[in-house]
Amino acid sequence: EVQLVESGGGLVQPGGSLRLSCAASGFTFSTYWMAWVRQAPGKGLEWLANIKQDGSEKYYVDSVKGRFTISRDNAKNSLYLQMNSLRAEDTAVYYCARGPVRGGGDCWGQGTLVTVSS
Amino acid sequence: DVVMAQSPLSLPVTLGQPASISCRSSQSLVYSDGNTYLNWFQQRPGQSPRRLIYKVSNRDSGVPDRFSGSGSGTDFTLKISRVEAEDVGVYYCMQGTHWPWTFGQGTKVEIK
């Protein structure tokens, strides 16, 4: 069974950092583009970043460019999102999704909540 | 960024009746490879989004055939032929043609 499980969310102060993880199982992780998408409480969806199978290509939406870094470890079947300089508006549930990403991702995790507040 | 405009934003439907959601993009979604990367997602209350339709009209595995997608260029539609209780939730269109990928505002489907 294809499964994506996010972890690492929590409460962080403005200006702080957090690293999210997404553990993949049930498929050959190294052969898929992966992505992070977020959803602010009670709001819609925002696609944040994509990463190619070997990590050689990465794309970011402007709202997180320079602050967030997407990465992966194919040996550990894991996707990561390093989030720095966090702001209140980064408060959201963060989902990882499996590519092909132009198709929006055919499998999403259950999400992990990040709350940025003092 | 490409703006995805959905309508209506709220859709009360009677069980067993059809429902239709419109999605319009601010630019053509035809990609250079000839494909149109317009996708539809369902988000049931308290759950993660689930993809229903990819590339305009292709149903994902396990998606009931009462769901169908159509359209071209900048104008797209998701139809539910007969709404069932389990269809309650928010539906999003999403484009994967122009970076950054963008979603519509969402359409909340509820039972009358």
Short mmCIF file of C-alpha atoms in Angstrom, two decimals:
data_model
loop_
_atom_site.label_atom_id
_atom_site.label_comp_id
_atom_site.label_asym_id
_atom_site.label_seq_id
_atom_site.Cartn_x
_atom_site.Cartn_y
_atom_site.Cartn_z
CA GLU A 1 0.00 0.00 0.00
CA VAL A 2 1.33 3.40 -0.98
CA GLN A 3 1.75 5.53 2.11
CA LEU A 4 3.14 8.97 2.96
CA VAL A 5 3.48 9.97 6.60
CA GLU A 6 4.47 13.50 7.56
CA SER A 7 6.02 14.44 10.88
CA GLY A 8 7.90 17.29 12.53
CA GLY A 9 5.15 19.85 12.89
CA GLY A 10 4.53 21.82 16.05
CA LEU A 11 4.53 25.25 17.67
CA VAL A 12 7.40 27.57 16.78
CA GLN A 13 8.04 31.25 17.43
CA PRO A 14 8.17 33.80 14.62
CA GLY A 15 11.65 33.83 13.11
CA GLY A 16 12.25 30.25 14.18
CA SER A 17 12.98 27.11 12.18
CA LEU A 18 11.42 23.69 11.76
CA ARG A 19 12.19 20.62 9.66
CA LEU A 20 9.36 18.52 8.34
CA SER A 21 9.79 14.93 7.22
CA CYS A 22 7.72 12.69 4.99
CA ALA A 23 8.30 8.93 5.19
CA ALA A 24 7.33 7.07 2.05
CA SER A 25 6.49 3.38 1.74
CA GLY A 26 4.82 0.98 -0.64
CA PHE A 27 6.45 2.30 -3.81
CA THR A 28 9.87 2.98 -5.32
CA PHE A 29 10.45 6.42 -3.84
CA SER A 30 13.51 7.21 -5.93
CA THR A 31 11.53 7.10 -9.19
CA TYR A 32 9.01 9.82 -8.31
CA TRP A 33 8.97 13.59 -8.23
CA MET A 34 7.80 14.72 -4.81
CA ALA A 35 6.21 17.89 -3.51
CA TRP A 36 5.03 19.88 -0.49
CA VAL A 37 1.63 21.58 -0.34
CA ARG A 38 0.12 23.52 2.54
CA GLN A 39 -3.31 24.58 3.76
CA ALA A 40 -3.81 27.41 6.23
CA PRO A 41 -6.57 26.77 8.80
CA GLY A 42 -9.95 27.01 7.11
CA LYS A 43 -8.35 28.12 3.83
CA GLY A 44 -7.48 26.70 0.44
CA LEU A 45 -4.43 24.86 -0.87
CA GLU A 46 -1.04 26.32 -1.80
CA TRP A 47 1.55 24.32 -3.76
CA LEU A 48 4.96 25.11 -2.26
CA ALA A 49 7.78 23.14 -3.83
CA ASN A 50 8.75 20.27 -6.12
CA ILE A 51 11.86 18.10 -6.21
CA LYS A 52 13.01 15.80 -8.98
CA GLN A 53 13.76 12.13 -8.45
CA ASP A 54 17.51 12.63 -7.93
CA GLY A 55 17.19 16.03 -6.24
CA SER A 56 18.83 17.83 -9.16
CA GLU A 57 15.86 20.13 -9.81
CA LYS A 58 13.87 22.05 -7.23
CA TYR A 59 11.12 24.62 -7.67
CA TYR A 60 9.61 26.97 -5.11
CA VAL A 61 6.65 29.29 -4.96
CA ASP A 62 7.69 32.90 -4.34
CA SER A 63 6.12 33.02 -0.86
CA VAL A 64 8.69 30.52 0.50
CA LYS A 65 11.65 31.00 -1.84
CA GLY A 66 14.84 31.74 0.12
CA ARG A 67 13.28 30.59 3.40
CA PHE A 68 12.25 26.97 2.74
CA THR A 69 14.38 24.17 1.30
CA ILE A 70 13.01 20.93 -0.11
CA SER A 71 15.30 17.89 -0.07
CA ARG A 72 15.17 14.13 -0.16
CA ASP A 73 17.11 11.05 0.89
CA ASN A 74 16.32 8.21 -1.48
CA ALA A 75 18.23 5.73 0.67
CA LYS A 76 15.85 6.51 3.53
CA ASN A 77 12.72 6.90 1.37
CA SER A 78 12.24 10.31 2.91
CA LEU A 79 11.31 13.81 1.81
CA TYR A 80 12.10 16.90 3.87
CA LEU A 81 11.14 20.55 4.15
CA GLN A 82 13.51 22.80 6.05
CA MET A 83 11.63 25.93 7.06
CA ASN A 84 13.52 28.99 8.28
CA SER A 85 12.51 32.55 9.18
CA LEU A 86 9.00 31.36 9.90
CA ARG A 87 6.14 33.86 9.94
CA ALA A 88 2.63 33.78 11.34
CA GLU A 89 1.30 33.37 7.80
CA ASP A 90 3.21 30.07 7.49
CA THR A 91 0.78 28.53 9.99
CA ALA A 92 -0.80 25.64 8.11
CA VAL A 93 -1.14 21.92 7.67
CA TYR A 94 1.73 20.76 5.48
CA TYR A 95 1.20 17.81 3.12
CA CYS A 96 3.69 15.86 1.08
CA ALA A 97 2.50 14.53 -2.26
CA ARG A 98 3.79 12.00 -4.77
CA GLY A 99 4.27 12.99 -8.40
CA PRO A 100 4.10 13.19 -11.34
CA VAL A 101 3.55 16.64 -9.90
CA ARG A 102 1.98 18.26 -12.96
CA GLY A 103 -0.87 15.89 -12.24
CA GLY A 104 -1.24 17.30 -8.74
CA GLY A 105 0.03 14.21 -6.99
CA ASP A 106 -1.80 10.90 -6.93
CA CYS A 107 -1.09 10.27 -3.25
CA TRP A 108 -0.99 12.71 -0.33
CA GLY A 109 -0.06 12.23 3.28
CA GLN A 110 -2.31 13.02 6.23
CA GLY A 111 -0.48 16.28 6.92
CA THR A 112 1.38 17.81 9.84
CA LEU A 113 0.33 21.05 11.53
CA VAL A 114 2.79 23.91 11.90
CA THR A 115 1.79 26.80 14.13
CA VAL A 116 3.90 29.95 14.15
CA SER A 117 3.06 32.05 17.17
CA SER A 118 4.68 33.77 20.12
CA ASP B 1 0.61 33.41 -11.46
CA VAL B 2 -2.31 31.65 -13.14
CA VAL B 3 -5.56 32.43 -11.36
CA MET B 4 -8.05 29.58 -11.07
CA ALA B 5 -11.62 30.79 -10.57
CA GLN B 6 -14.21 28.26 -9.40
CA SER B 7 -17.97 28.66 -9.34
CA PRO B 8 -20.10 28.30 -7.44
CA LEU B 9 -18.22 28.49 -4.13
CA SER B 10 -21.11 26.80 -2.33
CA LEU B 11 -23.28 24.09 -3.86
CA PRO B 12 -26.23 22.63 -1.94
CA VAL B 13 -27.43 19.51 -3.72
CA THR B 14 -30.26 17.04 -3.22
CA LEU B 15 -29.20 13.41 -2.86
CA GLY B 16 -29.40 11.63 -6.18
CA GLN B 17 -29.36 14.85 -8.18
CA PRO B 18 -26.52 15.99 -10.46
CA ALA B 19 -23.95 18.65 -9.55
CA SER B 20 -21.58 20.68 -11.67
CA ILE B 21 -18.57 22.82 -10.73
CA SER B 22 -16.92 25.25 -13.13
CA CYS B 23 -13.24 26.17 -13.14
CA ARG B 24 -11.77 28.90 -15.32
CA SER B 25 -8.08 29.71 -15.67
CA SER B 26 -6.54 33.10 -16.46
CA GLN B 27 -4.32 31.49 -19.13
CA SER B 28 -4.57 28.49 -21.39
CA LEU B 29 -3.56 25.30 -19.60
CA VAL B 30 -2.27 23.55 -22.71
CA TYR B 31 1.36 22.64 -22.06
CA SER B 32 4.10 22.44 -24.68
CA ASP B 33 3.84 18.63 -24.67
CA GLY B 34 0.23 18.89 -25.83
CA ASN B 35 -1.26 17.86 -22.50
CA THR B 36 -3.60 19.99 -20.41
CA TYR B 37 -2.68 19.68 -16.74
CA LEU B 38 -5.98 20.44 -15.09
CA ASN B 39 -6.74 18.27 -12.09
CA TRP B 40 -9.60 17.96 -9.62
CA PHE B 41 -9.37 17.16 -5.92
CA GLN B 42 -11.90 16.23 -3.27
CA GLN B 43 -11.34 17.07 0.39
CA ARG B 44 -13.81 15.45 2.74
CA PRO B 45 -14.23 17.00 6.19
CA GLY B 46 -11.18 16.33 8.34
CA GLN B 47 -9.31 14.50 5.57
CA SER B 48 -6.41 15.16 3.22
CA PRO B 49 -7.13 16.12 -0.37
CA ARG B 50 -7.65 13.20 -2.71
CA ARG B 51 -7.19 13.47 -6.44
CA LEU B 52 -10.25 12.50 -8.47
CA ILE B 53 -9.40 13.56 -12.01
CA TYR B 54 -6.10 14.34 -13.76
CA LYS B 55 -5.41 15.90 -17.15
CA VAL B 56 -8.98 17.16 -17.52
CA SER B 57 -10.86 13.91 -17.80
CA ASN B 58 -8.91 10.92 -16.48
CA ARG B 59 -10.45 9.36 -13.39
CA ASP B 60 -8.10 8.07 -10.71
CA SER B 61 -8.26 4.45 -9.66
CA GLY B 62 -11.11 3.82 -7.25
CA VAL B 63 -12.99 6.98 -8.14
CA PRO B 64 -16.67 6.23 -8.86
CA ASP B 65 -17.74 6.73 -12.45
CA ARG B 66 -20.37 9.25 -11.36
CA PHE B 67 -17.48 11.75 -11.35
CA SER B 68 -16.43 13.12 -14.72
CA GLY B 69 -14.24 15.95 -15.93
CA SER B 70 -14.36 17.88 -19.17
CA GLY B 71 -13.18 21.08 -20.80
CA SER B 72 -10.33 22.59 -22.72
CA GLY B 73 -8.10 25.64 -22.88
CA THR B 74 -9.28 27.81 -20.00
CA ASP B 75 -12.71 26.40 -19.23
CA PHE B 76 -13.27 23.19 -17.28
CA THR B 77 -16.06 21.36 -15.48
CA LEU B 78 -16.37 18.65 -12.86
CA LYS B 79 -19.69 16.82 -12.87
CA ILE B 80 -21.21 14.44 -10.37
CA SER B 81 -24.03 12.56 -12.09
CA ARG B 82 -25.90 11.61 -8.90
CA VAL B 83 -24.69 13.05 -5.62
CA GLU B 84 -24.29 10.64 -2.72
CA ALA B 85 -23.83 11.46 0.97
CA GLU B 86 -20.11 10.56 0.81
CA ASP B 87 -19.54 13.30 -1.79
CA VAL B 88 -19.89 16.05 0.81
CA GLY B 89 -16.73 18.12 1.01
CA VAL B 90 -14.72 20.78 -0.77
CA TYR B 91 -13.65 20.34 -4.38
CA TYR B 92 -10.61 22.08 -5.84
CA CYS B 93 -9.38 22.45 -9.38
CA MET B 94 -5.63 22.75 -9.79
CA GLN B 95 -3.36 23.56 -12.73
CA GLY B 96 0.05 21.97 -13.24
CA THR B 97 0.92 23.67 -16.52
CA HIS B 98 2.44 26.99 -15.41
CA TRP B 99 4.75 27.24 -12.39
CA PRO B 100 3.75 27.85 -9.66
CA TRP B 101 0.94 25.32 -9.71
CA THR B 102 -2.21 26.97 -8.41
CA PHE B 103 -5.58 25.89 -7.02
CA GLY B 104 -9.05 27.30 -7.27
CA GLN B 105 -10.69 28.69 -4.13
CA GLY B 106 -12.68 25.52 -3.58
CA THR B 107 -16.36 24.65 -3.92
CA LYS B 108 -18.16 23.37 -0.85
CA VAL B 109 -20.67 20.66 -1.73
CA GLU B 110 -23.33 20.00 0.88
CA ILE B 111 -26.58 18.07 1.01
CA LYS B 112 -29.79 20.11 1.07
#
